[in-house]
Short mmCIF file of C-alpha atoms in Angstrom, two decimals:
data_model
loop_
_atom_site.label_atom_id
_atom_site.label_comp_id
_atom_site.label_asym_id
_atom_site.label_seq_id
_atom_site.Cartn_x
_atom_site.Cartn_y
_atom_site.Cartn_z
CA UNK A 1 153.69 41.47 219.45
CA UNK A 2 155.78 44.53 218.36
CA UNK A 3 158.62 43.21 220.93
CA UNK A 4 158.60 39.87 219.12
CA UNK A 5 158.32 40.79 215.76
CA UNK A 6 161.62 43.10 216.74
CA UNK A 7 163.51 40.55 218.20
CA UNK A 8 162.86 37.73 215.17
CA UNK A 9 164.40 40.72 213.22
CA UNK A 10 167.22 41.23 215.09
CA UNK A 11 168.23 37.06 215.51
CA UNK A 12 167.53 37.02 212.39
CA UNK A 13 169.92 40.19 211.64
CA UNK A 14 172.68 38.04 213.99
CA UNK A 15 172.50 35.09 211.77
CA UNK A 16 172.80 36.93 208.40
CA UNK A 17 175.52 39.08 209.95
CA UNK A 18 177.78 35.85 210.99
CA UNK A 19 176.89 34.20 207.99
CA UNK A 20 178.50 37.34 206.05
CA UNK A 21 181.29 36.89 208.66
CA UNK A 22 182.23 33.19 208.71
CA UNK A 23 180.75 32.80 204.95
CA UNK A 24 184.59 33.52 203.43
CA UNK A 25 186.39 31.81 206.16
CA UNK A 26 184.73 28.56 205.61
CA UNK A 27 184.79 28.95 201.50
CA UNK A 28 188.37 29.02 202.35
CA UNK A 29 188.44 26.28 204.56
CA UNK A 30 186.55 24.01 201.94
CA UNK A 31 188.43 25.86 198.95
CA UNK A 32 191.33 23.58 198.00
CA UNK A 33 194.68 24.33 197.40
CA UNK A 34 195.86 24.53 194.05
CA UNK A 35 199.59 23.50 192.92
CA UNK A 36 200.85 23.23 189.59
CA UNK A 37 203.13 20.76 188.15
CA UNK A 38 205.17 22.48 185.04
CA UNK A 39 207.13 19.27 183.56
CA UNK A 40 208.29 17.87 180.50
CA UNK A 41 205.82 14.87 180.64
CA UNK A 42 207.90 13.18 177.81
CA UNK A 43 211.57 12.72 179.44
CA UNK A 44 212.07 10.93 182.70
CA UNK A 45 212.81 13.53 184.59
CA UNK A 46 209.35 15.45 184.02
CA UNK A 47 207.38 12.13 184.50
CA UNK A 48 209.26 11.64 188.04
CA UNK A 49 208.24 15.40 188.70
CA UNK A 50 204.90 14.95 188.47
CA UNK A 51 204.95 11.88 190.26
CA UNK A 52 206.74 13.06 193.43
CA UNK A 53 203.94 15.62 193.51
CA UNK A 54 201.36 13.06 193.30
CA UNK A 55 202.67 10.99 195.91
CA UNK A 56 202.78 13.64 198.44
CA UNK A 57 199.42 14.89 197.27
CA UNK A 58 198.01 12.15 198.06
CA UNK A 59 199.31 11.37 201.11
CA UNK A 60 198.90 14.69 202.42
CA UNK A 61 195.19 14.58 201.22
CA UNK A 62 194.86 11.30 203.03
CA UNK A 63 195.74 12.35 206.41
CA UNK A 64 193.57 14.96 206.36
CA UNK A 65 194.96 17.71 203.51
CA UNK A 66 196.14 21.23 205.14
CA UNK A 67 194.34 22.63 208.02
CA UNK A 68 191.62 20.95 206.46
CA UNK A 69 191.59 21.74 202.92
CA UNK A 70 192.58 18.76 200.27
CA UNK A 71 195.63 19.95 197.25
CA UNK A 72 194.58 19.38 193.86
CA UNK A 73 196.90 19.08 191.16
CA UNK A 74 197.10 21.11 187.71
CA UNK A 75 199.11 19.72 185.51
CA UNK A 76 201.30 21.57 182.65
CA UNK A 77 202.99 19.43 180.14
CA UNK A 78 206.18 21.22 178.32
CA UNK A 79 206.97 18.01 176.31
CA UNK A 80 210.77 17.74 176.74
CA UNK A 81 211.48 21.35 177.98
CA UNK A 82 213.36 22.14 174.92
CA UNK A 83 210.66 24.86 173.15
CA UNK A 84 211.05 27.72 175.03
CA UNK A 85 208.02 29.07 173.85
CA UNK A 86 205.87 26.15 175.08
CA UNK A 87 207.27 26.83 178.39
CA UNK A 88 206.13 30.17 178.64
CA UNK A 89 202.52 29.00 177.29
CA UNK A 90 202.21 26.52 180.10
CA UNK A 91 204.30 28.51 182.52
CA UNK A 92 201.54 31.51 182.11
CA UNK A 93 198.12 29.19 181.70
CA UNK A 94 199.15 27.37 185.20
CA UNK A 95 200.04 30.94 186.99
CA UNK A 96 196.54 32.17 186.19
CA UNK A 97 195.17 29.26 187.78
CA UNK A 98 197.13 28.08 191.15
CA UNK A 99 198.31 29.24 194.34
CA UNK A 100 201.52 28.47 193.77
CA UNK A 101 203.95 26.05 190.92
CA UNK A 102 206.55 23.40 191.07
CA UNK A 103 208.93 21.71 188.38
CA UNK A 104 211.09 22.73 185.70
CA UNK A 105 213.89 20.71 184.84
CA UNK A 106 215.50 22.33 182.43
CA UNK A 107 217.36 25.54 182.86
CA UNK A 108 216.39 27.01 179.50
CA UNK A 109 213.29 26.63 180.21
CA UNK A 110 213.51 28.39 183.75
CA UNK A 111 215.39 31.31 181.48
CA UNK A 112 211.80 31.53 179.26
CA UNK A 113 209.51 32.00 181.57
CA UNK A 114 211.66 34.92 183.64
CA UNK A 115 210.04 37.72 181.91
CA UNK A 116 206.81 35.90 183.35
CA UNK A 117 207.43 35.55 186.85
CA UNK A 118 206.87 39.36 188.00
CA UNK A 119 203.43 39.71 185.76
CA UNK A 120 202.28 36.27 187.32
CA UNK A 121 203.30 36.67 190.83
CA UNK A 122 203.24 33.11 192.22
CA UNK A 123 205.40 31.44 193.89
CA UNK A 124 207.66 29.03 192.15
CA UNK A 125 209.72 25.87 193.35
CA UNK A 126 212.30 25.21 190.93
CA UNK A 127 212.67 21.44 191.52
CA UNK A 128 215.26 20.15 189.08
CA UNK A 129 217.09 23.59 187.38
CA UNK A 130 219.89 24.42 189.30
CA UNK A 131 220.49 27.48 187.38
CA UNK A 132 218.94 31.04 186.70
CA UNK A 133 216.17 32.87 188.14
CA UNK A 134 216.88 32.83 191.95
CA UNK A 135 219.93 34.88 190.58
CA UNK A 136 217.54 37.78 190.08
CA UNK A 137 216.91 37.68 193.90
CA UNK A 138 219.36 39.60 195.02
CA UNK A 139 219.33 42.14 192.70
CA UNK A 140 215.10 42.68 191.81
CA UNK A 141 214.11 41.26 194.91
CA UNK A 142 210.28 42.96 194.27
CA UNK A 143 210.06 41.43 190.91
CA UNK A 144 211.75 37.70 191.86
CA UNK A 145 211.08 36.99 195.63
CA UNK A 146 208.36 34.50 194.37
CA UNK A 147 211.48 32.52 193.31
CA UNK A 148 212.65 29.61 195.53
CA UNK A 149 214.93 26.63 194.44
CA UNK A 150 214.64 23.88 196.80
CA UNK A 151 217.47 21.80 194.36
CA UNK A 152 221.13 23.07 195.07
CA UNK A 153 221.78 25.34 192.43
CA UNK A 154 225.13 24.91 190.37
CA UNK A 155 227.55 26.56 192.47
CA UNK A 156 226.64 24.45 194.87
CA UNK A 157 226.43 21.27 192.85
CA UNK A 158 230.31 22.30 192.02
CA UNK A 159 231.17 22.40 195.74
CA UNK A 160 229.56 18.71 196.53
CA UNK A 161 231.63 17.90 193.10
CA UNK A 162 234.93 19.02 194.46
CA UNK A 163 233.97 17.57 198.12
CA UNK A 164 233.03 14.55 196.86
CA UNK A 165 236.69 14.42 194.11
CA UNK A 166 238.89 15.72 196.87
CA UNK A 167 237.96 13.04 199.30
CA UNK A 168 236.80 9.98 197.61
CA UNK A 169 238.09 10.17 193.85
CA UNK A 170 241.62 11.27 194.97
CA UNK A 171 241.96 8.32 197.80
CA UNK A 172 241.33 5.98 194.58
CA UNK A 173 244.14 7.33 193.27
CA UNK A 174 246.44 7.36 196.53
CA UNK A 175 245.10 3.58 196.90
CA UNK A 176 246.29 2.97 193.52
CA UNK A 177 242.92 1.52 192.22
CA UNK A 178 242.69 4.75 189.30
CA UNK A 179 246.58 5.68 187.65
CA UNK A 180 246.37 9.06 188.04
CA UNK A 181 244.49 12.58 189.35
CA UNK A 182 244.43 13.14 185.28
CA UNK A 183 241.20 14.86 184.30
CA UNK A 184 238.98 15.74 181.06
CA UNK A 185 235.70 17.52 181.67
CA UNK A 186 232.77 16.88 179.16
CA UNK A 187 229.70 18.01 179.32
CA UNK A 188 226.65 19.02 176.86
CA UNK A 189 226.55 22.43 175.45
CA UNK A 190 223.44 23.82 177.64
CA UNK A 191 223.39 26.62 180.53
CA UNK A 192 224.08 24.25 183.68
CA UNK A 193 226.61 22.38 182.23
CA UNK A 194 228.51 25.32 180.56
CA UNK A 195 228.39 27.07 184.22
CA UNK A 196 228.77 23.90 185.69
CA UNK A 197 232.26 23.33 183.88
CA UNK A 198 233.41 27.20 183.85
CA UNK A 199 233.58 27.01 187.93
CA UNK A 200 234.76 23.36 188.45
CA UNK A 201 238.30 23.14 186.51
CA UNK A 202 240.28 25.94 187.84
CA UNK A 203 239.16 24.69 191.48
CA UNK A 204 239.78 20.75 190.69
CA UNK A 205 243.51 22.25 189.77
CA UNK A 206 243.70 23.09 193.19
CA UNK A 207 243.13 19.65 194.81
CA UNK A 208 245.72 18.33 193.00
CA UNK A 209 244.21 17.15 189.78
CA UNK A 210 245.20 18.19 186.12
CA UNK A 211 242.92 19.24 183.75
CA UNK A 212 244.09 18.25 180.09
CA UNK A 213 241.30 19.42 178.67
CA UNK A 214 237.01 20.87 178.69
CA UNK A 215 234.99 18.76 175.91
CA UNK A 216 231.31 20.55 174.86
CA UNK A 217 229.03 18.17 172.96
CA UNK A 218 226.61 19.79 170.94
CA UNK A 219 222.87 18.41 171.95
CA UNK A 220 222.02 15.84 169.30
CA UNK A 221 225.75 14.57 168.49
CA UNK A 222 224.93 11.21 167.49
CA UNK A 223 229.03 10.32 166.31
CA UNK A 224 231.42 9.94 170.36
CA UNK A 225 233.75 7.50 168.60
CA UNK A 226 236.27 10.63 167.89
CA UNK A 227 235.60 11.77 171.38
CA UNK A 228 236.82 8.35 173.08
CA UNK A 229 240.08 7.93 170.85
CA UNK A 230 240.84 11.19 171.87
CA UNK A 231 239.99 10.89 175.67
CA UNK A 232 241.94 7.07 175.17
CA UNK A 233 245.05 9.02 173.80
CA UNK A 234 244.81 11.91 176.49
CA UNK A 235 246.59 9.95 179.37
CA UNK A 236 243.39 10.62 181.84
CA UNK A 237 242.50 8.20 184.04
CA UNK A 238 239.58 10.20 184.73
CA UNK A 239 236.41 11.94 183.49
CA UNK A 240 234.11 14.29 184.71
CA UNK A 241 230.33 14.78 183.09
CA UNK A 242 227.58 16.73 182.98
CA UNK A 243 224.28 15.51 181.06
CA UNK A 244 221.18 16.38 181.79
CA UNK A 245 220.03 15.88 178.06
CA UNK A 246 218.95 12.08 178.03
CA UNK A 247 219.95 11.59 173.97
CA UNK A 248 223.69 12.69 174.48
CA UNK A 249 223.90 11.01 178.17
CA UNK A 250 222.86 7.78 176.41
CA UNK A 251 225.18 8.44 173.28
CA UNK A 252 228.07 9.05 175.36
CA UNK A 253 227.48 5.79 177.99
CA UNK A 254 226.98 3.18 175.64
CA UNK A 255 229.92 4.71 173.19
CA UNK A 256 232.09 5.02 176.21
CA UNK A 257 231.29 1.03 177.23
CA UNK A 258 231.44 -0.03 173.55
CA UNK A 259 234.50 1.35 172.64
CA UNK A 260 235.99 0.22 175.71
CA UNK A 261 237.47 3.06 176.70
CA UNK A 262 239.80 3.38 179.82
CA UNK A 263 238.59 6.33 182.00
CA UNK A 264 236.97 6.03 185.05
CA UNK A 265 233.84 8.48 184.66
CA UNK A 266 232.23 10.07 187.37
CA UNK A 267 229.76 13.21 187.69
CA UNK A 268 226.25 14.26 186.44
CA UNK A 269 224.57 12.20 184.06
CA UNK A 270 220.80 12.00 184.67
CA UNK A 271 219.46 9.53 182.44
CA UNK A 272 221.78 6.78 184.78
CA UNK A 273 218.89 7.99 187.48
CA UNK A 274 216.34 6.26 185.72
CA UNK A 275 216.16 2.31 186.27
CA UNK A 276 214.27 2.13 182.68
CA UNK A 277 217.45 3.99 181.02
CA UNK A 278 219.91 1.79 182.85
CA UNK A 279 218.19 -1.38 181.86
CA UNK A 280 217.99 -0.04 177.85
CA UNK A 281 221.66 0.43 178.08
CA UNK A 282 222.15 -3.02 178.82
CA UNK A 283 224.72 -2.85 180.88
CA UNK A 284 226.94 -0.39 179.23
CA UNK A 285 226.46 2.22 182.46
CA UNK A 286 228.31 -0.68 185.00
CA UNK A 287 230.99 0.97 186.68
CA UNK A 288 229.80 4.74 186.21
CA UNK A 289 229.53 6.97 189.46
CA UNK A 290 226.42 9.45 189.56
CA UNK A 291 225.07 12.16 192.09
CA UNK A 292 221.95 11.82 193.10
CA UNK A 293 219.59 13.16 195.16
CA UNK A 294 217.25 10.29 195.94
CA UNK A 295 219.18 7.49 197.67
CA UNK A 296 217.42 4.74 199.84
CA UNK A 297 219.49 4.85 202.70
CA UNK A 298 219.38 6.70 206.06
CA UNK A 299 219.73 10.31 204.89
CA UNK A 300 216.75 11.09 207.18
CA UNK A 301 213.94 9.16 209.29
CA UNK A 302 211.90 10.12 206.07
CA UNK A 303 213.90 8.58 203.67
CA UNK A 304 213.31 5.13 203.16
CA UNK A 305 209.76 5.82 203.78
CA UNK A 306 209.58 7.64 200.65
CA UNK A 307 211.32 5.25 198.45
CA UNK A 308 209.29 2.34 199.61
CA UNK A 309 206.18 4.32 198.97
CA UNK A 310 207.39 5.56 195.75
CA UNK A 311 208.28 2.02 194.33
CA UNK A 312 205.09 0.33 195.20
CA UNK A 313 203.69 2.97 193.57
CA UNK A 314 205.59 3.35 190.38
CA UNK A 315 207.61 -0.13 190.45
CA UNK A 316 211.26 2.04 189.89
CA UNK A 317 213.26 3.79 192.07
CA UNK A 318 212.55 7.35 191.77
CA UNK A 319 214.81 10.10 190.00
CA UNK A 320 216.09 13.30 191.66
CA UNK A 321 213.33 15.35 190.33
CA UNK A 322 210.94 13.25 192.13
CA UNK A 323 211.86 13.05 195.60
CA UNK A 324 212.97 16.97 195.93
CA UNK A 325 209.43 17.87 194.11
CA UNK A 326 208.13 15.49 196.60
CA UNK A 327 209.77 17.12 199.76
CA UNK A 328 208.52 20.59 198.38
CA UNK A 329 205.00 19.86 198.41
CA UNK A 330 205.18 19.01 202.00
CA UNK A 331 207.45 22.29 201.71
CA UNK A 332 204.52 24.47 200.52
CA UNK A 333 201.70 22.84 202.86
CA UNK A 334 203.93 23.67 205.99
CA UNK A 335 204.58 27.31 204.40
CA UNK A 336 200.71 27.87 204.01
CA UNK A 337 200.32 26.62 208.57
CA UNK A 338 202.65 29.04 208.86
CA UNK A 339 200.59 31.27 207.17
CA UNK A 340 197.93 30.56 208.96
CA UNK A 341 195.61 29.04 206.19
CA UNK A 342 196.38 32.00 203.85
CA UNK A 343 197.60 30.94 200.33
CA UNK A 344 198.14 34.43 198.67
CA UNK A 345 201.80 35.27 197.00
CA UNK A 346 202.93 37.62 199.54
CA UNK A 347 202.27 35.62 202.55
CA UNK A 348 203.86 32.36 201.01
CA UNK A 349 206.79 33.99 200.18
CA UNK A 350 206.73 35.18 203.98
CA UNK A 351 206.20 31.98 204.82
CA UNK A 352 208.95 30.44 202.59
CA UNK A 353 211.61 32.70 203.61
CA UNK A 354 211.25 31.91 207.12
CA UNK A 355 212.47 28.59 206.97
CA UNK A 356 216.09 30.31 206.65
CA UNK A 357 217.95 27.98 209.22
CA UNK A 358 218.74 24.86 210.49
CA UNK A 359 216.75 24.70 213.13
CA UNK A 360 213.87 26.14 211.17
CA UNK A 361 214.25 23.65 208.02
CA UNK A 362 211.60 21.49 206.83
CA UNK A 363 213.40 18.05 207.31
CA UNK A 364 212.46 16.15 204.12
CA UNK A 365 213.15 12.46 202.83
CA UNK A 366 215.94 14.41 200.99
CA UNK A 367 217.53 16.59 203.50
CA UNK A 368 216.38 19.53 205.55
CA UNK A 369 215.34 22.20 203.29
CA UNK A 370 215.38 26.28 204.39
CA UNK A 371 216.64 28.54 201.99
CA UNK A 372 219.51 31.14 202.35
CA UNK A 373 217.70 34.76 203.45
CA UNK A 374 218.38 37.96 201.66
CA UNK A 375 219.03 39.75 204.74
CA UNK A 376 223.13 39.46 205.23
CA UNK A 377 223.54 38.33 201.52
CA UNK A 378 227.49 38.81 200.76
CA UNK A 379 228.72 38.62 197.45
CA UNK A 380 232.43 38.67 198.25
CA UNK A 381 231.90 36.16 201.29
CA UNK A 382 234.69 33.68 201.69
CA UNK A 383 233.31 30.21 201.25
CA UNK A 384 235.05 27.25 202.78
CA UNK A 385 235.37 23.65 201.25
CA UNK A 386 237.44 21.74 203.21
CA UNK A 387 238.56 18.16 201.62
CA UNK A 388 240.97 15.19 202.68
CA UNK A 389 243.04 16.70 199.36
CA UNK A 390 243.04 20.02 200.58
CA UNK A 391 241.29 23.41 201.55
CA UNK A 392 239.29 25.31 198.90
CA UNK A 393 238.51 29.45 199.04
CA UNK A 394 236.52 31.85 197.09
CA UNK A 395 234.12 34.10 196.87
CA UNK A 396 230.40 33.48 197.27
CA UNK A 397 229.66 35.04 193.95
CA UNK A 398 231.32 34.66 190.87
CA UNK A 399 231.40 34.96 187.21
CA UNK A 400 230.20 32.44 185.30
CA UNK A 401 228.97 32.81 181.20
CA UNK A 402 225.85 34.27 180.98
CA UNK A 403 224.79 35.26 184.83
CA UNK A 404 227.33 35.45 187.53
CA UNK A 405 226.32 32.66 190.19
CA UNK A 406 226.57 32.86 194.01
CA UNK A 407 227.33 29.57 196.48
CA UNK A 408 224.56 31.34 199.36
CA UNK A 409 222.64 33.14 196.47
CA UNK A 410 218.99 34.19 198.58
CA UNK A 411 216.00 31.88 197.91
CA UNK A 412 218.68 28.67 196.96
CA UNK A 413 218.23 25.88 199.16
CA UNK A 414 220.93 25.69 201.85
CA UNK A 415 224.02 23.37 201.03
CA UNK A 416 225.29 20.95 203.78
CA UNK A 417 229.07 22.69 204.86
CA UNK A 418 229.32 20.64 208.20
CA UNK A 419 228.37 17.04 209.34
CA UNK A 420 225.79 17.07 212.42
CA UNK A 421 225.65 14.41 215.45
CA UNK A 422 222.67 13.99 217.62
CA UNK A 423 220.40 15.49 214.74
CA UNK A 424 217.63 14.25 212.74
CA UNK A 425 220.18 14.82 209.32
CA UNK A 426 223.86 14.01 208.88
CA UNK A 427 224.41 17.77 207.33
CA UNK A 428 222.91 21.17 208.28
CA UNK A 429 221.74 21.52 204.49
CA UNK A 430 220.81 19.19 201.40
CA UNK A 431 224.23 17.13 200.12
CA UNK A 432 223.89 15.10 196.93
CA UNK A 433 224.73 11.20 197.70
CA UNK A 434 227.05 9.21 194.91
CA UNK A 435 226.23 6.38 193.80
CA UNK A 436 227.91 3.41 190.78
CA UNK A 437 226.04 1.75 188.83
CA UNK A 438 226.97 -2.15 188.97
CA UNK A 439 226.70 -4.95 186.47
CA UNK A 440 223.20 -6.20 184.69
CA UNK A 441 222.32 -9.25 185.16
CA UNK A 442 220.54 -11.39 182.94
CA UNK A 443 216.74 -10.95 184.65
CA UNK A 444 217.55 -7.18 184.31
CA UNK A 445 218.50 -6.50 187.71
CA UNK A 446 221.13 -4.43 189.07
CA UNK A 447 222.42 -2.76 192.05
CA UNK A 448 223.19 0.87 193.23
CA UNK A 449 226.45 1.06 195.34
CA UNK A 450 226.15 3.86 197.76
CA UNK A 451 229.94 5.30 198.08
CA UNK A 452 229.58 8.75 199.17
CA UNK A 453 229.40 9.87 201.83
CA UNK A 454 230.42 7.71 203.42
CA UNK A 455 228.28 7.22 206.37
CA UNK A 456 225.60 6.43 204.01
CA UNK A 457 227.87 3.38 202.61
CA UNK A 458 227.16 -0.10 203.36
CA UNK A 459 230.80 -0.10 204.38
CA UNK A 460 230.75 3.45 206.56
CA UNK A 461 234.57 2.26 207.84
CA UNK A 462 236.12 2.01 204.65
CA UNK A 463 234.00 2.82 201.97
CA UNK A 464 236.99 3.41 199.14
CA UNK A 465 236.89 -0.28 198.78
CA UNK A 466 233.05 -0.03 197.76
CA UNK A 467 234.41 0.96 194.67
CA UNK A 468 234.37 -1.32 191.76
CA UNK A 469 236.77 -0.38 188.33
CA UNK A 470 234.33 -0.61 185.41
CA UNK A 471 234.29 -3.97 183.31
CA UNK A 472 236.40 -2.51 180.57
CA UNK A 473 239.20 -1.26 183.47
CA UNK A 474 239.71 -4.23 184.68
CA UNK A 475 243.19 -5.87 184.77
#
C-alpha cells in the first residue's frame, strides 16, 4: 500500500512538474501576437496603412496565423499626423501594449516620438516616413536598433528620382516631345520635402538639366495663381514636386490644370495615389507623372495578388502606404520563425537585421525587402547611379538641413542599384515604379500608365512613347 501510495505521488509529481514546464510554452503558443497600427486615420494615407495591415492580418490568420498563434491588431489613430503631441500619446499607449508597431506617415511625426523609442523599446516599421529616426542607427545604435524603415528613405527616393529623370524624362526631351531639360523644383515646406529638394538639384545639374529655381509652399497656401505665372514666365518645360500634404498637393494640381499652365510635372505628389483624390479633381491630375510604390504589374509573383485582393476588398487601388505596411506584416511574422516563436524586442531586432541581403530578403508584393546591416556601414562610401544621361557619384552620407542623411544608412530598406535576370524580382532591392495619370472620363474612370521602368510598361520596347503631354500641352 505504502509502494502505491508513493508512486500516485510521484506520477502525480511528473504531471505537475511538466505542467510547470510546458504551462508557458503553450500560453505562448495560444498567446497572440500583438501589432500596432500608428496612422493618421483621417488622410488617405493613414486609412491605406491600416488597411494593408488588415489585409495581411487576415490572411495570415487564415492560413493558420504564425507557428500557430493568430495577430491581432491595435489600432492608434493620430488624426492627420500633424499634432506632434498626439503622436507621442498614441505612439507611447500602443508601445505599452504590443510586440512590436507599424505606420507613420508623416516625418514630423516620426521626429515626436524619437525621444520615445529607447524608453519603449519595441520595434518599429516606419512604413510611409522616409526620413529621421533610422538616422540615429548608426550613431546610438543601443538606443535606436528597434528602428527599421522598410520604405526607401529620402536619399534613396532622390536616387530613383535622378534614375528615373536621367533616363526617361531626358529621352522626352532628346525625342523632342518636352522643349527643354529646364527645371523648377517645388515642394511643401515639411522635413522630407526640404531634404528631399536640398540633395536633388545640385545632382539633376549634373545630368544635364538646369535648375532656374527651388519653390517652398508653406502648408495651407490656399492662393498658386502667383506660383504658375511665375513658373509660365520661367522658360521650364519642366517641374519637379514633392507633396505629401494632401491640401497643398490638391491646391497645386487643380491650379496647375486650371490655369493651364505649360510644364510638364513629374515627382512626388501623394494625394494622385488615391483613386478618391483623382476622381475629386476631376480630371485636373491627367497628364501628371507620380512614383509609386504599389503598381499592379509584374514587380513580383506577389504582386498582382495583392492588388486584386486589396480591391475586392476596399473597391480602390491601394496607396503606397498600404502595400509596403502590407509586405511588413508578413515582414514581422517571418522575423518572429526566425526567432523561433519568440516575440521579445531583442530577438526581433535579431531577427530583423538578418534579412541584410539579397538572398536573405523577404520577397514582398512590393519588392524584396532586407535592410542595410550596421556592420560595414561607410559614411564616405562612393555610391554609383548610373543613367542613359550620365554617371552620378557621391558619398553615402551627406548633409542635408536638419540631420545629415545616408543612401545605405543601417536599418533602411535596401534600394534596387542593379537589374536581376533569372530572379524572383527585376532589382536586388525595392525601386519605386512611375506612373501618369490619364484623362477622366465621364463614368469616373481612368487609367494608370505604367512608364517606368520600363520592363514594367505595357510597351517594355519603347516605353518613351507611353508618354502622353498633358491636355493643356498639347499642340
Amino acid at each position: 500500500m505504502k509502494y502505491r501510495t508513493r508512486m500516485w505521488f510521484q506520477t502525480v509529481g511528473l504531471a505537475i512538474a511538466a505542467l510547470v514546464f510546458l504551462g508557458p510554452l503553450t500560453a505562448q503558443t495560444q498567446q497572440t501576437i500583438k501589432i500596432g497600427v500608428a496612422a493618421g486615420l483621417e488622410i488617405a494615407n493613414g486609412r491605406d496603412t491600416l488597411r494593408g495591415a488588415q489585409l495581411a492580418v487576415e490572411e495570415i490568420n487564415a492560413a493558420g496565423g504564425v507557428m500557430g498563434r493568430k495577430i491581432e491588431l491595435v489600432v492608434g489613430d493620430m488624426k492627420t499626423e500633424g499634432d506632434g503631441e498626439l503622436a507621442r500619446r498614441v505612439y507611447q499607449d500602443l508601445a505599452s501594449k504590443v510586440d512590436a508597431v507599424v505606420g507613420f506617415f508623416r516625418s514630423e511625426a516620426v521626429l515626436a516620438v524619437l525621444p520615445d523609442i529607447p524608453r519603449m523599446k519595441k520595434p518599429l516599421l516606419i512604413t510611409g516616413a522616409t526620413s529621421l529616426a533610422t538616422d540615429q542607427v548608426p550613431t546610438n545604435y543601443d538606443n535606436y536598433k528597434y528602428v527599421f524603415r522598410p520604405m526607401i528613405n529620402t536619399f534613396s527616393l532622390v536616387g530613383d528620382t535622378l534614375r528615373f529623370a536621367g533616363d526617361y524624362v531626358a529621352e522626352l526631351v532628346n525625342r523632342g516631345i518636352l522643349p527643354n531639360r529646364k527645371v523648377v523644383l517645388v515642394n511643401e515646406d515639411l522635413s522630407s520635402g526640404n531634404l528631399f529638394m536640398s540633395l536633388i538639384g545640385p545632382r539633376l545639374g549634373q545630368l544635364g538639366f538646369e535648375i532656374l529655381n527651388v519653390k517652398k509652399l508653406a502648408v495651407g497656401t490656399k492662393d498658386l495663381a502667383p506660383l504658375m505665372t511665375e513658373l509660365q514666365n520661367s522658360g521650364a518645360a519642366i517641374v519637379f514636386t514633392f507633396f505629401s500634404d494632401p491640401g497643398l498637393a490638391t491646391v497645386f494640381t487643380k491650379t496647375w490644370a486650371e490655369t493651364k499652365t505649360k510644364v510638364a510635372v513629374f515627382g512626388i505628389n501623394v494625394l494622385l495615389q488615391d483613386d478618391v483624390s483623382v476622381r475629386e479633381l476631376k480630371g485636373a491630375g491627367t497628364g501628371y507623372v507620380i512614383a509609386d510604390f504599389s503598381a499592379d504589374a509584374p514587380v513580383t509573383p506577389k504582386t498582382k495578388a495583392f492588388f486584386s485582393a486589396f480591391q475586392k476588398k476596399y473597391g480602390v487601388r491601394p496607396i503606397y502606404t498600404a502595400g509596403i505596411t502590407y509586405d511588413s506584416i508578413y515582414l514581422l511574422a517571418e522575423a518572429i520563425k526566425k526567432a523561433n516563436g519568440q516575440t521579445d524586442a531583442d530577438s526581433l531586432v535579431k531577427a530583423l537585421e538578418s534579412f541584410n541581403s539579397y538572398d536573405s530578403a523577404y520577397i514582398g508584393a512590393g519588392g524584396p525587402y532586407s535592410f542595410y546591416p550596421v556592420t560595414g556601414f561607410n559614411p564616405r562610401e562612393k555610391i554609383k547611379l548610373t543613367t542613359a544621361s550620365g554617371d552620378l557619384e557621391f558619398d553615402n552620407c551627406l548633409p542635408a538641413g536638419i540631420t545629415t542623411l545616408c543612401f545605405k544608412n543601417p536599418h533602411d530598406v535596401r534600394w534596387g542599384f542593379n537589374r536581376l535576370k533569372d530572379k524572383p524580382t527585376a532589382f536586388d532591392g525595392l525601386r519605386a515604379v512611375w506612373t501618369q495619370i490619364g484623362p477622366l472620363g465621364a463614368d469616373g474612370a481612368f487609367d494608370r500608365q505604367l512608364l517606368y521602368p520600363g520592363e514594367f510598361s505595357d510597351k517594355p520596347d519603347d516605353p518613351y512613347s507611353l508618354y502622353q503631354l498633358p491636355p493643356h500641352m498639347k499642340p
